[in-house]
Tab-separated table of C-alpha atoms in Angstrom:
chain	number	residue	atom	x	y	z
A	1	MET	CA	0.000	0.000	0.000
A	2	LEU	CA	2.773	2.436	1.002
A	3	ASP	CA	4.800	1.558	-2.087
A	4	GLY	CA	1.815	2.339	-4.283
A	5	ILE	CA	1.322	5.727	-2.631
A	6	LEU	CA	5.026	6.595	-3.061
A	7	ASP	CA	4.956	5.585	-6.708
A	8	SER	CA	1.900	7.764	-7.326
A	9	PHE	CA	3.614	10.652	-5.503
A	10	TRP	CA	6.771	10.450	-7.624
A	11	GLU	CA	4.746	10.137	-10.822
A	12	ALA	CA	2.765	13.269	-9.890
A	13	ILE	CA	5.960	15.235	-9.212
A	14	ALA	CA	7.573	13.928	-12.380
A	15	SER	CA	4.598	15.055	-14.458
A	16	LEU	CA	5.239	18.609	-13.273
A	17	LEU	CA	9.011	18.586	-13.726
A	18	THR	CA	9.459	16.652	-16.965
A	19	PRO	CA	8.112	18.804	-19.834
A	20	PHE	CA	11.574	19.373	-21.340
A	21	TYR	CA	12.555	15.737	-21.038
A	22	THR	CA	9.232	14.542	-22.430
A	23	ALA	CA	9.530	16.950	-25.360
A	24	GLY	CA	13.076	15.763	-26.067
A	25	VAL	CA	12.034	12.110	-26.063
A	26	ALA	CA	9.116	12.905	-28.367
A	27	ILE	CA	11.390	14.774	-30.804
A	28	TRP	CA	13.956	11.988	-30.963
A	29	ASN	CA	11.416	9.167	-31.260
A	30	GLY	CA	9.642	11.136	-33.964
A	31	MET	CA	12.911	11.513	-35.850
A	32	LEU	CA	13.543	7.761	-35.726
A	33	SER	CA	10.038	7.148	-37.032
A	34	LEU	CA	10.638	9.593	-39.888
A	35	ILE	CA	13.860	7.812	-40.791
A	36	GLY	CA	11.951	4.545	-40.938
A	37	VAL	CA	9.407	6.055	-43.314
A	38	VAL	CA	11.876	7.977	-45.479
A	39	SER	CA	14.367	5.122	-45.804
A	40	VAL	CA	11.921	3.071	-47.886
A	41	ASN	CA	11.132	6.005	-50.173
A	42	THR	CA	12.730	6.491	-53.553
A	43	PRO	CA	13.316	9.957	-55.043
A	44	GLU	CA	10.168	9.413	-57.125
A	45	THR	CA	7.955	8.839	-54.084
A	46	PHE	CA	9.732	11.190	-51.671
A	47	SER	CA	8.667	14.312	-53.583
A	48	GLU	CA	6.636	13.672	-56.715
A	49	GLY	CA	6.655	17.349	-57.680
A	50	THR	CA	10.435	17.584	-57.421
A	51	TRP	CA	10.918	14.353	-59.333
A	52	THR	CA	8.620	15.550	-62.129
A	53	TYR	CA	10.529	18.817	-62.369
A	54	VAL	CA	13.861	16.989	-62.466
A	55	THR	CA	12.844	14.423	-65.089
A	56	ASP	CA	10.626	16.589	-67.312
A	57	THR	CA	12.466	19.928	-67.192
A	58	LEU	CA	16.056	19.660	-65.973
A	59	TYR	CA	17.035	16.192	-67.232
A	60	PRO	CA	16.180	16.866	-70.933
A	61	TRP	CA	18.132	20.115	-70.713
A	62	ALA	CA	21.141	18.311	-69.216
A	63	LEU	CA	20.758	15.503	-71.767
A	64	SER	CA	21.137	17.941	-74.654
A	65	ILE	CA	24.272	19.375	-73.059
A	66	GLY	CA	25.620	15.876	-72.443
A	67	GLY	CA	25.051	14.876	-76.073
A	68	MET	CA	26.932	17.930	-77.288
A	69	MET	CA	29.754	17.279	-74.797
A	70	LEU	CA	29.929	13.653	-75.948
A	71	ASN	CA	30.743	14.728	-79.511
A	72	ILE	CA	33.182	17.387	-78.372
A	73	PHE	CA	35.100	15.111	-76.017
A	74	PHE	CA	35.177	12.344	-78.629
A	75	LEU	CA	36.993	14.744	-80.954
A	76	ILE	CA	39.214	15.848	-78.078
A	77	GLY	CA	40.082	12.211	-77.325
A	78	ILE	CA	40.986	11.560	-80.961
A	79	ILE	CA	43.093	14.704	-81.188
A	80	ARG	CA	44.924	13.893	-77.935
A	81	GLN	CA	45.864	10.475	-79.269
A	82	THR	CA	46.950	11.667	-82.703
A	83	THR	CA	49.136	14.407	-81.218
A	84	ASN	CA	50.727	12.101	-78.666
A	85	LEU	CA	54.316	11.702	-79.888
A	86	LYS	CA	55.013	8.897	-77.414
A	87	GLN	CA	52.201	6.650	-78.647
A	88	ASN	CA	51.080	5.843	-82.187
A	89	PHE	CA	47.429	6.257	-83.101
A	90	THR	CA	46.396	2.685	-83.893
A	91	LEU	CA	43.144	1.029	-84.888
A	92	GLU	CA	42.792	-0.374	-81.363
A	93	ILE	CA	42.885	3.118	-79.849
A	94	PHE	CA	40.250	4.328	-82.308
A	95	VAL	CA	37.996	1.340	-81.537
A	96	GLU	CA	38.420	2.010	-77.804
A	97	CYS	CA	37.277	5.607	-78.265
A	98	CYS	CA	34.281	4.424	-80.277
A	99	ILE	CA	33.352	1.908	-77.593
A	100	LYS	CA	33.399	4.650	-74.980
A	101	VAL	CA	31.122	6.773	-77.175
A	102	VAL	CA	28.676	3.908	-77.628
A	103	PHE	CA	28.719	3.116	-73.921
A	104	ALA	CA	28.160	6.744	-72.911
A	105	ASN	CA	25.398	7.147	-75.497
A	106	ALA	CA	23.672	3.970	-74.262
A	107	PHE	CA	23.764	5.233	-70.706
A	108	MET	CA	22.287	8.567	-71.727
A	109	LEU	CA	19.408	6.803	-73.475
A	110	SER	CA	18.688	4.293	-70.700
A	111	GLY	CA	20.263	6.060	-67.739
A	112	MET	CA	16.958	7.060	-66.156
A	113	ILE	CA	15.779	3.438	-66.147
A	114	LEU	CA	19.040	2.240	-64.592
A	115	MET	CA	19.031	4.951	-61.919
A	116	LYS	CA	15.432	4.160	-60.948
A	117	LEU	CA	16.406	0.488	-60.712
A	118	PHE	CA	19.128	1.313	-58.186
A	119	PHE	CA	16.682	3.492	-56.226
A	120	THR	CA	14.281	0.567	-56.010
A	121	MET	CA	17.056	-1.796	-54.893
A	122	ALA	CA	18.074	0.482	-52.007
A	123	SER	CA	14.435	0.992	-51.002
A	124	GLY	CA	13.766	-2.754	-50.983
A	125	ILE	CA	16.820	-3.472	-48.831
A	126	CYS	CA	15.790	-0.790	-46.325
A	127	GLY	CA	12.257	-2.192	-46.255
A	128	SER	CA	13.622	-5.595	-45.281
A	129	LEU	CA	15.866	-4.108	-42.601
A	130	MET	CA	13.103	-1.962	-41.111
A	131	LEU	CA	11.158	-5.071	-40.145
A	132	GLU	CA	13.350	-4.760	-37.049
A	133	THR	CA	12.078	-1.850	-34.920
A	134	PRO	CA	14.755	0.688	-33.868
A	135	VAL	CA	15.363	1.224	-30.169
A	136	LEU	CA	13.080	4.040	-28.969
A	137	PHE	CA	13.422	6.038	-25.786
A	138	ALA	CA	11.157	5.220	-22.860
A	139	GLN	CA	11.225	6.220	-19.200
A	140	GLU	CA	9.954	3.136	-17.419
A	141	ASP	CA	11.304	3.845	-13.935
A	142	THR	CA	10.073	7.030	-12.198
A	143	ASP	CA	11.798	7.635	-8.880
A	144	ILE	CA	13.715	10.344	-7.006
A	145	GLY	CA	16.645	9.936	-9.364
A	146	SER	CA	14.568	10.599	-12.471
A	147	VAL	CA	12.846	13.581	-10.816
A	148	LEU	CA	16.189	15.153	-9.885
A	149	PHE	CA	17.465	14.519	-13.389
A	150	TYR	CA	14.426	16.247	-14.875
A	151	MET	CA	14.864	19.230	-12.575
A	152	ILE	CA	18.573	19.724	-13.291
A	153	PHE	CA	19.181	18.436	-16.795
A	154	GLY	CA	15.757	18.453	-18.458
A	155	PHE	CA	16.357	21.570	-20.569
A	156	ILE	CA	19.878	20.450	-21.503
A	157	PHE	CA	18.493	17.083	-22.559
A	158	LEU	CA	15.924	18.834	-24.780
A	159	ILE	CA	18.662	20.874	-26.464
A	160	VAL	CA	20.765	17.758	-27.067
A	161	CYS	CA	17.759	15.955	-28.544
A	162	MET	CA	17.024	18.858	-30.874
A	163	VAL	CA	20.639	19.194	-32.042
A	164	CYS	CA	21.068	15.458	-32.650
A	165	SER	CA	17.702	15.250	-34.418
A	166	VAL	CA	18.609	18.140	-36.725
A	167	MET	CA	21.959	16.530	-37.543
A	168	VAL	CA	20.315	13.222	-38.439
A	169	PHE	CA	17.607	15.071	-40.371
A	170	LEU	CA	20.182	16.892	-42.485
A	171	VAL	CA	22.019	13.663	-43.314
A	172	VAL	CA	18.932	11.634	-44.240
A	173	TYR	CA	16.965	14.331	-46.039
A	174	GLY	CA	20.036	15.935	-47.597
A	175	ARG	CA	20.636	12.611	-49.354
A	176	PHE	CA	17.577	13.172	-51.544
A	177	LEU	CA	18.866	16.562	-52.649
A	178	GLN	CA	22.126	14.888	-53.636
A	179	LEU	CA	20.244	12.226	-55.596
A	180	TYR	CA	18.189	14.796	-57.503
A	181	LEU	CA	21.356	16.695	-58.422
A	182	LEU	CA	23.090	13.472	-59.455
A	183	VAL	CA	20.208	12.573	-61.763
A	184	VAL	CA	20.381	15.970	-63.445
A	185	ASN	CA	24.160	15.868	-63.867
A	186	ALA	CA	24.324	12.262	-65.110
A	187	PRO	CA	24.298	13.042	-68.878
A	188	ILE	CA	26.840	15.835	-68.465
A	189	ALA	CA	29.215	13.617	-66.493
A	190	TRP	CA	28.987	10.704	-68.927
A	191	GLY	CA	29.531	13.012	-71.871
A	192	THR	CA	33.172	13.308	-70.789
A	193	LEU	CA	33.845	9.557	-71.038
A	194	PRO	CA	35.555	9.582	-74.488
A	195	GLY	CA	37.830	12.482	-73.481
A	196	GLY	CA	40.684	10.235	-72.453
A	197	PRO	CA	42.694	10.024	-69.209
A	198	GLY	CA	42.030	12.853	-66.801
A	199	VAL	CA	38.819	13.989	-68.507
A	200	SER	CA	36.983	10.658	-68.401
A	201	GLN	CA	37.503	10.476	-64.636
A	202	THR	CA	34.502	12.789	-64.314
A	203	ALA	CA	32.177	9.984	-65.400
A	204	PHE	CA	33.659	7.526	-62.905
A	205	ALA	CA	33.584	10.136	-60.139
A	206	TRP	CA	29.855	10.595	-60.820
A	207	LEU	CA	29.335	6.828	-60.694
A	208	ARG	CA	31.123	6.468	-57.356
A	209	THR	CA	29.184	9.367	-55.863
A	210	PHE	CA	25.895	8.003	-57.174
A	211	LEU	CA	26.459	4.574	-55.652
A	212	LYS	CA	27.478	6.144	-52.350
A	213	GLU	CA	24.389	8.328	-52.073
A	214	VAL	CA	21.989	5.602	-53.199
A	215	PHE	CA	23.128	2.958	-50.750
A	216	LYS	CA	24.148	5.269	-47.901
A	217	VAL	CA	20.634	5.043	-46.475
A	218	VAL	CA	21.031	1.264	-46.223
A	219	LEU	CA	24.121	1.674	-44.031
A	220	ILE	CA	22.361	4.382	-42.009
A	221	VAL	CA	19.499	2.023	-41.178
A	222	MET	CA	21.942	-0.770	-40.364
A	223	ALA	CA	23.972	1.571	-38.137
A	224	ILE	CA	20.868	2.685	-36.238
A	225	LEU	CA	19.725	-0.890	-35.639
A	226	ILE	CA	23.162	-2.199	-34.649
A	227	ALA	CA	24.119	0.789	-32.484
A	228	GLY	CA	20.707	0.662	-30.796
A	229	LYS	CA	21.185	-2.975	-29.873
A	230	MET	CA	24.705	-2.262	-28.642
A	231	CYS	CA	23.424	0.481	-26.344
A	232	SER	CA	20.543	-1.636	-25.054
A	233	SER	CA	22.953	-4.444	-24.192
A	234	ILE	CA	25.031	-2.191	-21.904
A	235	ASP	CA	24.034	-2.690	-18.264
A	236	PHE	CA	23.687	0.917	-17.167
A	237	GLY	CA	21.610	-0.253	-14.243
A	238	SER	CA	24.691	-1.659	-12.539
A	239	MET	CA	25.749	1.940	-11.841
A	240	SER	CA	22.576	2.893	-10.017
A	241	GLY	CA	23.543	1.808	-6.489
A	242	ILE	CA	22.084	3.319	-3.265
A	243	GLY	CA	19.232	0.873	-3.171
A	244	GLY	CA	18.251	1.612	-6.765
A	245	ILE	CA	16.684	4.986	-5.946
A	246	PHE	CA	18.545	6.523	-8.892
A	247	ASP	CA	17.478	3.957	-11.482
A	248	GLY	CA	15.387	6.570	-13.270
A	249	ALA	CA	18.347	8.929	-13.662
A	250	ILE	CA	20.513	6.097	-14.955
A	251	GLN	CA	17.851	5.236	-17.501
A	252	ALA	CA	17.743	8.871	-18.627
A	253	LEU	CA	21.538	8.893	-18.997
A	254	GLN	CA	21.295	5.697	-21.000
A	255	ASN	CA	18.937	7.453	-23.388
A	256	ILE	CA	21.453	10.281	-23.814
A	257	CYS	CA	24.276	7.850	-24.568
A	258	THR	CA	22.108	5.977	-27.057
A	259	MET	CA	21.142	9.174	-28.843
A	260	ILE	CA	24.727	10.421	-29.115
A	261	LEU	CA	26.010	7.086	-30.380
A	262	LEU	CA	23.259	6.805	-32.992
A	263	THR	CA	23.918	10.339	-34.209
A	264	ALA	CA	27.661	9.709	-34.430
A	265	SER	CA	26.981	6.486	-36.352
A	266	VAL	CA	24.781	8.277	-38.893
A	267	LYS	CA	27.227	11.158	-39.320
A	268	GLY	CA	30.117	8.747	-39.840
A	269	MET	CA	28.602	6.917	-42.818
A	270	ASP	CA	30.409	9.068	-45.406
A	271	VAL	CA	33.796	8.355	-43.860
A	272	PHE	CA	32.955	4.675	-43.431
A	273	MET	CA	31.933	4.227	-47.094
A	274	LYS	CA	34.996	6.126	-48.251
A	275	GLN	CA	37.339	3.916	-46.230
A	276	VAL	CA	35.644	0.571	-46.913
A	277	TYR	CA	34.283	0.923	-50.429
A	278	ALA	CA	36.438	3.824	-51.725
A	279	LEU	CA	33.233	5.715	-52.586
């Protein structure tokens, strides 16, 4: 009976002292939910108006520029080989230049189909991964420790939640801006393919960047799931002590550690892909 009265007392006090903490938890959990929804979207479904503008207005304009650049850089590639005093201009070199022109022209004609195929692949992988629910914040233990934490660090916790949420938001949503720009610049980049060494690297740089941005969301989802499980497996409760009266504060600190680790994992995806996949 007494335990029930004490629990009700602490819950009543906590309801008055926890608005900042509650708001922070709501912001962060909402951000994780948004990531789950956005990760399975393709650029076509994320913003239909933007996709229509990119494909119907900007892409044809870039395609015309890419076709013109393809002819120009083909001539540049031929001239560079014929004026190279260290290497004779052979039939094999000419055939190689022609193959590059055919390959670049084929990509320009079917590039939109191929890019949409990669978008669908990344979306399908994320859909399979998101069957596993990310670790969400929850304050299950309300005691004197949690109340003191709310009183002292509640506002700070809200600020940390907002900053981390904005950082994750910029990474996840900024990816779609990168994808739209990559779609527009695809014909221009591939138009440089026949230009020879140095010039043709533009096409391969575009390809590496495209693959990185398409599949980065897959690694982001994997990082959130793995880092969340790592944090949940840490026994923060072993640090509570003093008869467990500070279990609530320890749980709040655990939420902070989880949030910081997840944010660091998401922000580190560019460096990780660059080191592992050279993208």
